[in-house]
mmCIF file of C-alpha atoms and ligand atoms in Angstrom:
data_model
loop_
_atom_site.group_PDB
_atom_site.id
_atom_site.type_symbol
_atom_site.label_atom_id
_atom_site.label_comp_id
_atom_site.label_asym_id
_atom_site.label_seq_id
_atom_site.Cartn_x
_atom_site.Cartn_y
_atom_site.Cartn_z
ATOM 1 C CA MET D 29 30.422 -40.481 61.872
ATOM 2 C CA ILE D 30 28.034 -42.699 63.688
ATOM 3 C CA LEU D 31 28.724 -46.404 63.532
ATOM 4 C CA GLN D 32 26.232 -48.056 60.990
ATOM 5 C CA SER D 33 24.052 -50.997 61.696
ATOM 6 C CA LYS D 34 24.828 -54.145 59.668
ATOM 7 C CA PHE D 35 21.193 -55.165 59.597
ATOM 8 C CA ASP D 36 18.325 -53.827 57.661
ATOM 9 C CA SER D 37 15.694 -52.484 60.024
ATOM 10 C CA LYS D 38 13.271 -55.438 59.658
ATOM 11 C CA GLU D 39 15.901 -58.046 60.569
ATOM 12 C CA LYS D 40 17.136 -55.813 63.488
ATOM 13 C CA ILE D 41 13.661 -55.455 64.976
ATOM 14 C CA LYS D 42 13.030 -59.179 64.702
ATOM 15 C CA LEU D 43 16.411 -59.993 66.373
ATOM 16 C CA ILE D 44 15.831 -57.350 69.069
ATOM 17 C CA GLN D 45 12.222 -58.805 69.707
ATOM 18 C CA SER D 46 13.705 -62.261 70.090
ATOM 19 C CA ILE D 47 16.352 -61.041 72.389
ATOM 20 C CA SER D 48 13.777 -59.188 74.396
ATOM 21 C CA GLU D 49 11.714 -62.480 75.021
ATOM 22 C CA LEU D 50 14.881 -64.222 76.049
ATOM 23 C CA LEU D 51 15.722 -61.449 78.506
ATOM 24 C CA LYS D 52 12.230 -61.826 80.045
ATOM 25 C CA LYS D 53 12.621 -65.554 80.037
ATOM 26 C CA ASN D 54 16.126 -65.467 81.778
ATOM 27 C CA ASN D 55 15.119 -62.538 84.229
ATOM 28 C CA ALA D 56 17.914 -60.644 82.560
ATOM 29 C CA VAL D 57 18.666 -57.008 81.666
ATOM 30 C CA VAL D 58 21.248 -55.532 79.314
ATOM 31 C CA VAL D 59 24.074 -53.263 81.010
ATOM 32 C CA ALA D 60 25.786 -51.574 78.135
ATOM 33 C CA HIS D 61 28.678 -49.031 77.543
ATOM 34 C CA TYR D 62 28.355 -46.129 75.097
ATOM 35 C CA TYR D 63 31.166 -47.522 72.948
ATOM 36 C CA THR D 64 29.094 -50.682 71.986
ATOM 37 C CA ASP D 65 27.307 -50.967 68.454
ATOM 38 C CA PRO D 66 24.182 -48.605 68.136
ATOM 39 C CA ASP D 67 22.095 -51.743 67.682
ATOM 40 C CA ILE D 68 23.242 -52.887 71.242
ATOM 41 C CA GLN D 69 22.482 -49.418 72.701
ATOM 42 C CA LEU D 70 19.108 -49.488 70.987
ATOM 43 C CA LEU D 71 18.420 -53.086 72.504
ATOM 44 C CA ALA D 72 19.380 -51.673 76.038
ATOM 45 C CA ASP D 73 17.136 -48.771 75.567
ATOM 46 C CA LEU D 74 14.092 -50.743 74.389
ATOM 47 C CA THR D 75 14.276 -53.445 77.109
ATOM 48 C CA GLY D 76 14.760 -51.339 80.184
ATOM 49 C CA GLY D 77 18.514 -51.860 80.263
ATOM 50 C CA CYS D 78 21.038 -49.035 80.650
ATOM 51 C CA VAL D 79 23.652 -47.506 78.281
ATOM 52 C CA ALA D 80 26.171 -45.769 80.551
ATOM 53 C CA ASP D 81 29.738 -44.929 81.571
ATOM 54 C CA SER D 82 31.703 -47.555 83.716
ATOM 55 C CA LEU D 83 30.653 -46.005 87.044
ATOM 56 C CA GLU D 84 26.898 -45.828 86.050
ATOM 57 C CA MET D 85 27.082 -49.541 84.832
ATOM 58 C CA ALA D 86 28.398 -50.576 88.180
ATOM 59 C CA CYS D 87 25.752 -48.613 89.984
ATOM 60 C CA PHE D 88 22.961 -49.961 87.740
ATOM 61 C CA SER D 89 24.147 -53.599 88.085
ATOM 62 C CA GLN D 90 23.566 -53.233 91.963
ATOM 63 C CA LYS D 91 20.195 -51.644 91.771
ATOM 64 C CA HIS D 92 18.451 -53.589 89.245
ATOM 65 C CA SER D 93 16.493 -56.550 90.365
ATOM 66 C CA ALA D 94 17.175 -58.797 87.458
ATOM 67 C CA GLN D 95 18.920 -62.156 88.570
ATOM 68 C CA THR D 96 21.044 -62.103 85.210
ATOM 69 C CA LEU D 97 23.190 -59.136 84.090
ATOM 70 C CA LEU D 98 23.986 -59.246 80.422
ATOM 71 C CA VAL D 99 27.087 -56.997 80.286
ATOM 72 C CA ALA D 100 27.793 -55.537 76.771
ATOM 73 C CA GLY D 101 31.190 -54.005 77.031
ATOM 74 C CA VAL D 102 34.650 -55.281 77.900
ATOM 75 C CA ARG D 103 35.758 -57.794 80.393
ATOM 76 C CA PHE D 104 36.511 -55.558 83.318
ATOM 77 C CA MET D 105 33.020 -54.198 83.222
ATOM 78 C CA GLY D 106 31.593 -57.830 83.498
ATOM 79 C CA GLU D 107 33.896 -58.596 86.331
ATOM 80 C CA THR D 108 32.951 -55.298 88.059
ATOM 81 C CA ALA D 109 29.421 -56.382 87.893
ATOM 82 C CA LYS D 110 30.231 -59.890 89.252
ATOM 83 C CA ILE D 111 32.351 -58.714 92.037
ATOM 84 C CA LEU D 112 29.441 -56.324 93.278
ATOM 85 C CA ASN D 113 26.662 -59.012 92.645
ATOM 86 C CA PRO D 114 28.005 -62.424 93.504
ATOM 87 C CA GLU D 115 24.459 -63.893 93.835
ATOM 88 C CA LYS D 116 23.743 -62.771 90.134
ATOM 89 C CA LYS D 117 24.702 -64.512 86.956
ATOM 90 C CA VAL D 118 26.779 -62.223 84.712
ATOM 91 C CA LEU D 119 26.915 -63.094 81.183
ATOM 92 C CA MET D 120 28.986 -61.250 78.220
ATOM 93 C CA PRO D 121 28.496 -61.962 74.586
ATOM 94 C CA ASN D 122 32.235 -62.365 74.227
ATOM 95 C CA LEU D 123 34.739 -63.047 77.056
ATOM 96 C CA GLN D 124 37.498 -62.287 74.724
ATOM 97 C CA ALA D 125 36.646 -58.532 74.884
ATOM 98 C CA GLU D 126 39.611 -57.163 76.790
ATOM 99 C CA CYS D 127 40.990 -53.745 77.460
ATOM 100 C CA SER D 128 44.607 -52.615 76.661
ATOM 101 C CA LEU D 129 44.726 -50.975 80.202
ATOM 102 C CA ASP D 130 43.903 -54.170 81.880
ATOM 103 C CA ILE D 131 46.310 -56.403 79.574
ATOM 104 C CA GLY D 132 49.109 -53.814 80.380
ATOM 105 C CA CYS D 133 48.982 -54.203 84.193
ATOM 106 C CA PRO D 134 49.321 -57.915 85.080
ATOM 107 C CA ALA D 135 48.631 -58.648 88.670
ATOM 108 C CA GLU D 136 52.012 -60.178 89.612
ATOM 109 C CA LYS D 137 53.937 -57.380 88.299
ATOM 110 C CA PHE D 138 51.628 -54.821 89.944
ATOM 111 C CA ASN D 139 51.956 -56.449 93.206
ATOM 112 C CA ALA D 140 55.618 -56.231 93.045
ATOM 113 C CA PHE D 141 55.272 -52.528 92.087
ATOM 114 C CA CYS D 142 52.986 -51.965 95.111
ATOM 115 C CA GLN D 143 55.402 -53.846 97.465
ATOM 116 C CA ALA D 144 58.255 -51.570 96.373
ATOM 117 C CA HIS D 145 56.141 -48.556 97.436
ATOM 118 C CA SER D 146 54.437 -49.960 100.471
ATOM 119 C CA ASP D 147 53.976 -46.606 102.247
ATOM 120 C CA ARG D 148 51.589 -45.526 99.459
ATOM 121 C CA THR D 149 47.751 -45.817 98.998
ATOM 122 C CA VAL D 150 46.986 -47.970 95.979
ATOM 123 C CA VAL D 151 44.284 -46.316 93.630
ATOM 124 C CA VAL D 152 43.465 -48.461 90.569
ATOM 125 C CA TYR D 153 41.434 -47.312 87.597
ATOM 126 C CA ALA D 154 38.190 -49.443 86.954
ATOM 127 C CA ASN D 155 39.939 -50.690 83.814
ATOM 128 C CA THR D 156 41.810 -53.466 85.546
ATOM 129 C CA SER D 157 41.277 -57.241 86.390
ATOM 130 C CA ALA D 158 39.755 -58.512 89.579
ATOM 131 C CA ALA D 159 43.114 -59.628 90.655
ATOM 132 C CA VAL D 160 44.600 -56.122 90.353
ATOM 133 C CA LYS D 161 41.554 -54.534 92.062
ATOM 134 C CA ALA D 162 42.046 -57.120 95.012
ATOM 135 C CA ARG D 163 45.548 -55.489 95.684
ATOM 136 C CA ALA D 164 44.083 -51.945 95.611
ATOM 137 C CA ASP D 165 42.829 -49.614 98.384
ATOM 138 C CA TRP D 166 40.493 -47.709 96.094
ATOM 139 C CA VAL D 167 39.035 -48.224 92.620
ATOM 140 C CA VAL D 168 38.080 -45.089 90.556
ATOM 141 C CA THR D 169 36.631 -44.523 87.183
ATOM 142 C CA SER D 170 37.242 -41.408 84.976
ATOM 143 C CA SER D 171 34.141 -39.725 86.283
ATOM 144 C CA ILE D 172 35.446 -39.159 89.665
ATOM 145 C CA ALA D 173 39.062 -39.633 89.373
ATOM 146 C CA VAL D 174 40.040 -36.146 90.246
ATOM 147 C CA ASP D 175 37.525 -35.813 93.151
ATOM 148 C CA LEU D 176 38.809 -38.964 94.694
ATOM 149 C CA ILE D 177 42.532 -38.266 94.402
ATOM 150 C CA ASP D 178 41.963 -34.687 95.554
ATOM 151 C CA TYR D 179 40.253 -36.155 98.625
ATOM 152 C CA LEU D 180 43.149 -38.494 99.315
ATOM 153 C CA ASP D 181 45.535 -35.705 98.809
ATOM 154 C CA ARG D 182 43.821 -33.583 101.292
ATOM 155 C CA LEU D 183 44.198 -36.562 103.863
ATOM 156 C CA GLY D 184 47.987 -36.393 103.309
ATOM 157 C CA GLU D 185 48.054 -39.749 101.393
ATOM 158 C CA LYS D 186 50.769 -40.551 98.896
ATOM 159 C CA ILE D 187 49.407 -42.495 95.933
ATOM 160 C CA ILE D 188 50.234 -45.283 93.584
ATOM 161 C CA TRP D 189 48.092 -44.830 90.449
ATOM 162 C CA ALA D 190 47.463 -47.661 87.874
ATOM 163 C CA PRO D 191 47.406 -48.337 85.067
ATOM 164 C CA ASP D 192 46.591 -45.370 82.675
ATOM 165 C CA ARG D 193 49.469 -42.994 82.428
ATOM 166 C CA HIS D 194 47.588 -40.274 80.582
ATOM 167 C CA LEU D 195 44.730 -40.168 83.108
ATOM 168 C CA GLY D 196 47.205 -40.337 85.965
ATOM 169 C CA TYR D 197 49.135 -37.477 84.675
ATOM 170 C CA TYR D 198 45.927 -35.400 84.126
ATOM 171 C CA VAL D 199 44.683 -36.136 87.701
ATOM 172 C CA GLN D 200 48.108 -35.306 89.001
ATOM 173 C CA LYS D 201 48.195 -32.124 87.198
ATOM 174 C CA LYS D 202 44.672 -31.139 88.544
ATOM 175 C CA THR D 203 45.221 -32.025 92.151
ATOM 176 C CA GLY D 204 49.032 -31.646 92.645
ATOM 177 C CA ALA D 205 48.849 -35.038 94.619
ATOM 178 C CA ASP D 206 51.972 -37.005 95.212
ATOM 179 C CA MET D 207 51.563 -39.807 92.823
ATOM 180 C CA ILE D 208 53.693 -42.474 91.118
ATOM 181 C CA CYS D 209 52.010 -44.042 87.933
ATOM 182 C CA TRP D 210 52.052 -47.136 86.248
ATOM 183 C CA GLN D 211 52.668 -46.790 82.502
ATOM 184 C CA SER D 212 49.860 -48.297 80.433
ATOM 185 C CA ALA D 213 47.699 -46.556 77.895
ATOM 186 C CA CYS D 214 44.365 -46.966 76.155
ATOM 187 C CA ILE D 215 45.379 -48.052 72.504
ATOM 188 C CA VAL D 216 42.215 -46.039 71.264
ATOM 189 C CA HIS D 217 42.656 -42.656 73.014
ATOM 190 C CA GLU D 218 46.264 -42.727 72.516
ATOM 191 C CA GLU D 219 45.872 -42.419 68.759
ATOM 192 C CA PHE D 220 44.282 -38.853 68.925
ATOM 193 C CA LYS D 221 46.823 -36.442 67.209
ATOM 194 C CA THR D 222 47.552 -33.134 68.675
ATOM 195 C CA GLN D 223 48.704 -31.298 65.502
ATOM 196 C CA ALA D 224 45.741 -32.547 63.473
ATOM 197 C CA LEU D 225 43.403 -31.475 66.106
ATOM 198 C CA VAL D 226 44.983 -28.001 66.069
ATOM 199 C CA GLN D 227 44.195 -27.879 62.400
ATOM 200 C CA ILE D 228 40.639 -28.997 62.651
ATOM 201 C CA LYS D 229 40.176 -26.303 65.453
ATOM 202 C CA GLN D 230 41.262 -23.789 62.970
ATOM 203 C CA LEU D 231 38.778 -25.069 60.329
ATOM 204 C CA HIS D 232 36.014 -24.851 62.777
ATOM 205 C CA PRO D 233 36.732 -22.146 65.266
ATOM 206 C CA ASP D 234 33.061 -22.274 66.521
ATOM 207 C CA ALA D 235 33.462 -25.824 67.747
ATOM 208 C CA ALA D 236 33.794 -27.034 71.274
ATOM 209 C CA VAL D 237 36.404 -29.696 71.946
ATOM 210 C CA LEU D 238 35.420 -32.604 74.009
ATOM 211 C CA VAL D 239 38.161 -34.953 75.304
ATOM 212 C CA HIS D 240 38.103 -38.283 77.282
ATOM 213 C CA PRO D 241 41.069 -38.103 79.852
ATOM 214 C CA GLU D 242 42.603 -41.319 78.561
ATOM 215 C CA SER D 243 43.807 -39.238 75.638
ATOM 216 C CA PRO D 244 47.552 -37.782 75.579
ATOM 217 C CA GLN D 245 48.003 -34.754 77.829
ATOM 218 C CA THR D 246 48.718 -32.485 74.746
ATOM 219 C CA VAL D 247 45.220 -33.384 73.341
ATOM 220 C CA VAL D 248 43.657 -32.888 76.774
ATOM 221 C CA ASP D 249 45.253 -29.438 76.846
ATOM 222 C CA LEU D 250 43.083 -28.426 73.799
ATOM 223 C CA ALA D 251 39.929 -29.366 75.448
ATOM 224 C CA ASP D 252 37.026 -27.148 76.385
ATOM 225 C CA VAL D 253 35.694 -30.100 78.457
ATOM 226 C CA VAL D 254 37.414 -33.174 79.872
ATOM 227 C CA GLY D 255 35.432 -35.931 81.244
ATOM 228 C CA SER D 256 34.001 -39.526 81.461
ATOM 229 C CA THR D 257 31.810 -40.647 78.600
ATOM 230 C CA SER D 258 28.565 -39.640 80.392
ATOM 231 C CA GLN D 259 30.070 -36.405 81.296
ATOM 232 C CA LEU D 260 30.955 -35.654 77.700
ATOM 233 C CA ILE D 261 27.367 -36.333 76.602
ATOM 234 C CA THR D 262 26.116 -34.013 79.290
ATOM 235 C CA ALA D 263 28.597 -31.311 78.159
ATOM 236 C CA ALA D 264 27.454 -31.671 74.562
ATOM 237 C CA LYS D 265 23.789 -31.030 75.693
ATOM 238 C CA ASN D 266 24.675 -28.164 77.945
ATOM 239 C CA LEU D 267 27.282 -26.265 75.988
ATOM 240 C CA PRO D 268 25.873 -23.526 73.694
ATOM 241 C CA HIS D 269 28.058 -24.664 70.948
ATOM 242 C CA GLN D 270 26.268 -26.072 67.844
ATOM 243 C CA LYS D 271 29.465 -28.023 66.728
ATOM 244 C CA MET D 272 31.646 -30.318 68.709
ATOM 245 C CA ILE D 273 34.932 -31.971 68.028
ATOM 246 C CA VAL D 274 35.054 -35.160 70.220
ATOM 247 C CA ALA D 275 37.961 -37.261 71.180
ATOM 248 C CA THR D 276 36.835 -40.500 72.418
ATOM 249 C CA ASP D 277 35.622 -43.725 70.764
ATOM 250 C CA ARG D 278 33.009 -42.882 68.040
ATOM 251 C CA GLY D 279 30.413 -45.390 69.711
ATOM 252 C CA ILE D 280 29.477 -42.366 71.708
ATOM 253 C CA PHE D 281 28.052 -40.446 68.753
ATOM 254 C CA TYR D 282 25.015 -42.515 68.779
ATOM 255 C CA LYS D 283 23.767 -41.184 72.148
ATOM 256 C CA MET D 284 25.315 -37.809 71.542
ATOM 257 C CA GLN D 285 23.493 -37.222 68.354
ATOM 258 C CA LYS D 286 20.248 -38.511 70.076
ATOM 259 C CA ALA D 287 20.705 -36.070 72.857
ATOM 260 C CA CYS D 288 21.415 -33.117 70.522
ATOM 261 C CA PRO D 289 19.653 -33.844 67.272
ATOM 262 C CA ASN D 290 20.620 -30.276 65.780
ATOM 263 C CA LYS D 291 24.202 -30.309 66.739
ATOM 264 C CA ILE D 292 27.096 -31.361 64.604
ATOM 265 C CA PHE D 293 29.653 -33.893 65.883
ATOM 266 C CA LEU D 294 33.068 -34.257 64.477
ATOM 267 C CA GLU D 295 35.637 -37.117 65.267
ATOM 268 C CA ALA D 296 38.948 -35.753 66.683
ATOM 269 C CA PRO D 297 41.666 -36.826 64.041
ATOM 270 C CA THR D 298 43.635 -40.028 64.508
ATOM 271 C CA THR D 299 45.613 -39.457 61.375
ATOM 272 C CA GLY D 300 48.536 -37.064 60.898
ATOM 273 C CA GLU D 301 52.239 -37.187 61.620
ATOM 274 C CA GLY D 302 53.208 -40.587 63.231
ATOM 275 C CA ALA D 303 49.814 -42.056 62.867
ATOM 276 C CA THR D 304 49.073 -45.714 62.497
ATOM 277 C CA CYS D 305 45.414 -45.491 63.078
ATOM 278 C CA LYS D 306 45.118 -49.091 64.141
ATOM 279 C CA SER D 307 41.918 -48.650 66.064
ATOM 280 C CA CYS D 308 40.660 -45.321 64.433
ATOM 281 C CA ALA D 309 38.631 -44.087 67.277
ATOM 282 C CA HIS D 310 36.739 -47.381 67.868
ATOM 283 C CA CYS D 311 37.739 -49.986 70.467
ATOM 284 C CA PRO D 312 38.338 -53.329 68.872
ATOM 285 C CA TRP D 313 37.274 -55.117 71.962
ATOM 286 C CA MET D 314 34.094 -53.173 72.459
ATOM 287 C CA ALA D 315 33.328 -54.049 68.642
ATOM 288 C CA MET D 316 33.352 -57.646 69.707
ATOM 289 C CA ASN D 317 29.790 -57.287 71.095
ATOM 290 C CA THR D 318 27.359 -58.306 68.712
ATOM 291 C CA LEU D 319 23.403 -58.803 68.720
ATOM 292 C CA GLU D 320 23.947 -62.295 67.334
ATOM 293 C CA ASP D 321 26.213 -63.299 70.075
ATOM 294 C CA ILE D 322 23.923 -61.691 72.697
ATOM 295 C CA PHE D 323 21.082 -63.874 71.318
ATOM 296 C CA THR D 324 23.286 -66.949 71.548
ATOM 297 C CA CYS D 325 24.408 -66.204 74.969
ATOM 298 C CA LEU D 326 21.014 -65.867 76.305
ATOM 299 C CA ASP D 327 19.554 -68.767 74.257
ATOM 300 C CA ILE D 328 22.247 -71.382 74.893
ATOM 301 C CA GLY D 329 24.264 -69.767 77.823
ATOM 302 C CA GLY D 330 26.848 -71.789 79.486
ATOM 303 C CA GLU D 331 30.509 -71.482 80.622
ATOM 304 C CA LYS D 332 31.747 -69.585 77.365
ATOM 305 C CA TYR D 333 29.648 -66.648 78.317
ATOM 306 C CA GLU D 334 29.631 -66.547 82.068
ATOM 307 C CA ILE D 335 32.016 -64.275 84.179
ATOM 308 C CA LYS D 336 33.523 -66.477 86.858
ATOM 309 C CA ILE D 337 35.948 -65.035 89.603
ATOM 310 C CA GLU D 338 37.626 -66.926 92.401
ATOM 311 C CA GLU D 339 35.833 -66.142 95.561
ATOM 312 C CA ASN D 340 38.945 -65.158 97.567
ATOM 313 C CA ILE D 341 39.849 -62.614 94.941
ATOM 314 C CA ARG D 342 36.225 -61.356 94.557
ATOM 315 C CA LYS D 343 35.893 -60.741 98.298
ATOM 316 C CA LYS D 344 39.152 -58.711 98.193
ATOM 317 C CA ALA D 345 38.310 -56.757 95.016
ATOM 318 C CA PHE D 346 34.888 -55.834 96.521
ATOM 319 C CA VAL D 347 36.396 -53.877 99.269
ATOM 320 C CA PRO D 348 38.053 -51.117 97.173
ATOM 321 C CA LEU D 349 35.120 -51.078 94.600
ATOM 322 C CA ASN D 350 32.548 -50.817 97.391
ATOM 323 C CA ARG D 351 34.689 -48.014 99.045
ATOM 324 C CA MET D 352 34.341 -46.125 95.729
ATOM 325 C CA LEU D 353 30.629 -46.653 95.493
ATOM 326 C CA SER D 354 30.064 -45.567 98.983
ATOM 327 C CA TYR D 355 32.026 -42.306 98.311
ATOM 328 C CA VAL D 356 29.887 -41.490 95.308
ATOM 329 C CA LYS D 357 26.640 -43.017 96.181
ATOM 330 C CA LYS D 358 25.000 -39.968 97.493
ATOM 331 C CA PHE D 359 25.475 -37.760 94.466
ATOM 332 C CA LYS D 360 26.542 -39.869 91.454
ATOM 333 C CA CYS D 361 24.551 -42.860 91.085
ATOM 334 C CA LYS D 362 21.190 -42.719 89.083
HETATM 335 P P1 13P A 26 34.005 -44.242 81.049
HETATM 336 O O1 13P A 26 34.081 -44.643 82.434
HETATM 337 O O2 13P A 26 34.333 -42.786 80.867
HETATM 338 O O3 13P A 26 32.824 -44.673 80.358
HETATM 339 O O4 13P A 26 35.368 -44.946 80.406
HETATM 340 C C1 13P A 26 35.440 -46.338 80.087
HETATM 341 C C2 13P A 26 36.471 -46.517 79.157
HETATM 342 O O5 13P A 26 36.991 -47.719 78.938
HETATM 343 C C3 13P A 26 36.918 -45.571 78.221
HETATM 344 O O6 13P A 26 37.835 -45.998 77.242
HETATM 345 FE FE1 SF4 A 27 40.050 -50.195 77.177
HETATM 346 FE FE2 SF4 A 27 40.571 -48.122 75.520
HETATM 347 FE FE3 SF4 A 27 38.826 -50.031 74.834
HETATM 348 FE FE4 SF4 A 27 38.155 -48.293 76.950
HETATM 349 S S1 SF4 A 27 38.486 -47.876 74.788
HETATM 350 S S2 SF4 A 27 37.843 -50.459 76.823
HETATM 351 S S3 SF4 A 27 40.286 -47.987 77.903
HETATM 352 S S4 SF4 A 27 41.021 -50.375 75.159
#
């Protein structure tokens, strides 16, 4: 199911035109994640912005010449843009857009955890606060987590991994690295249900299963392809299958369907035994990004919309983030 627009098409085009003028006036560009509303993805596409996974969003924010970055996503994405581009203004339509992984890893507790294992290299997922990144040796995103941990393992390094326990377990299993993991999870991906997925697979034996690695291991075990949001879209294009069952936020269906208009995409189930379906395959924080707020944020601006990071923290957080970007620059950034 693709998320539906709440505007009729005339209203939507009018609003997008007004935002487009404001973007030009403010020398701004939209940097959006695949989980945002299709209207926001359309806005980014029509105005020369990007719709991407978290690594590509970071790369785009550095490469683009605009002086203002309008980040449509969740707070850690806006913070990443600011850490990398202190000279630019970074706006978000709603600064309350958090991430359960970030919330589940408070900086003070994380510092104590690191101190208790001070012989280990600290690797944190991009889905963390600037203060947690400031304590890390490396930042990673889902698209390069296996590569990078494998590289560190070959160097003989023992690792602290935070905060996503499912991604940590997946990476540990793939690389065999010596890792101790912080125990947070994504509230969206954690809801995918293994038994119900097995049943859907039986109903659609010709479908490929695409899974984001923030999902529980038993769901990952059923996947044909595991990867970041961009990697799942690429897989949808390249696989010969005409049908896909997809275990990630349903915002991704907009781009998947555009990339493969003739293929059929099914949501992996969040119902079944033990299900609460609080998020039902859509991140509540990503859903806080709206076209109306983007308009207001560019029109009125101000503190309410601007990402600010204490300079001391920003400088420290820049080091592991930049280390990651240098590692991938040659072959990952578009
Ligand atoms: P990607 O880097 O794969 O886009 O993941 C970001 C995220 O928050 C997934 O829940
Ligand atoms: Fe965080 Fe999960 Fe939302 Fe991604 S989908 S931003 S990991 S809560």
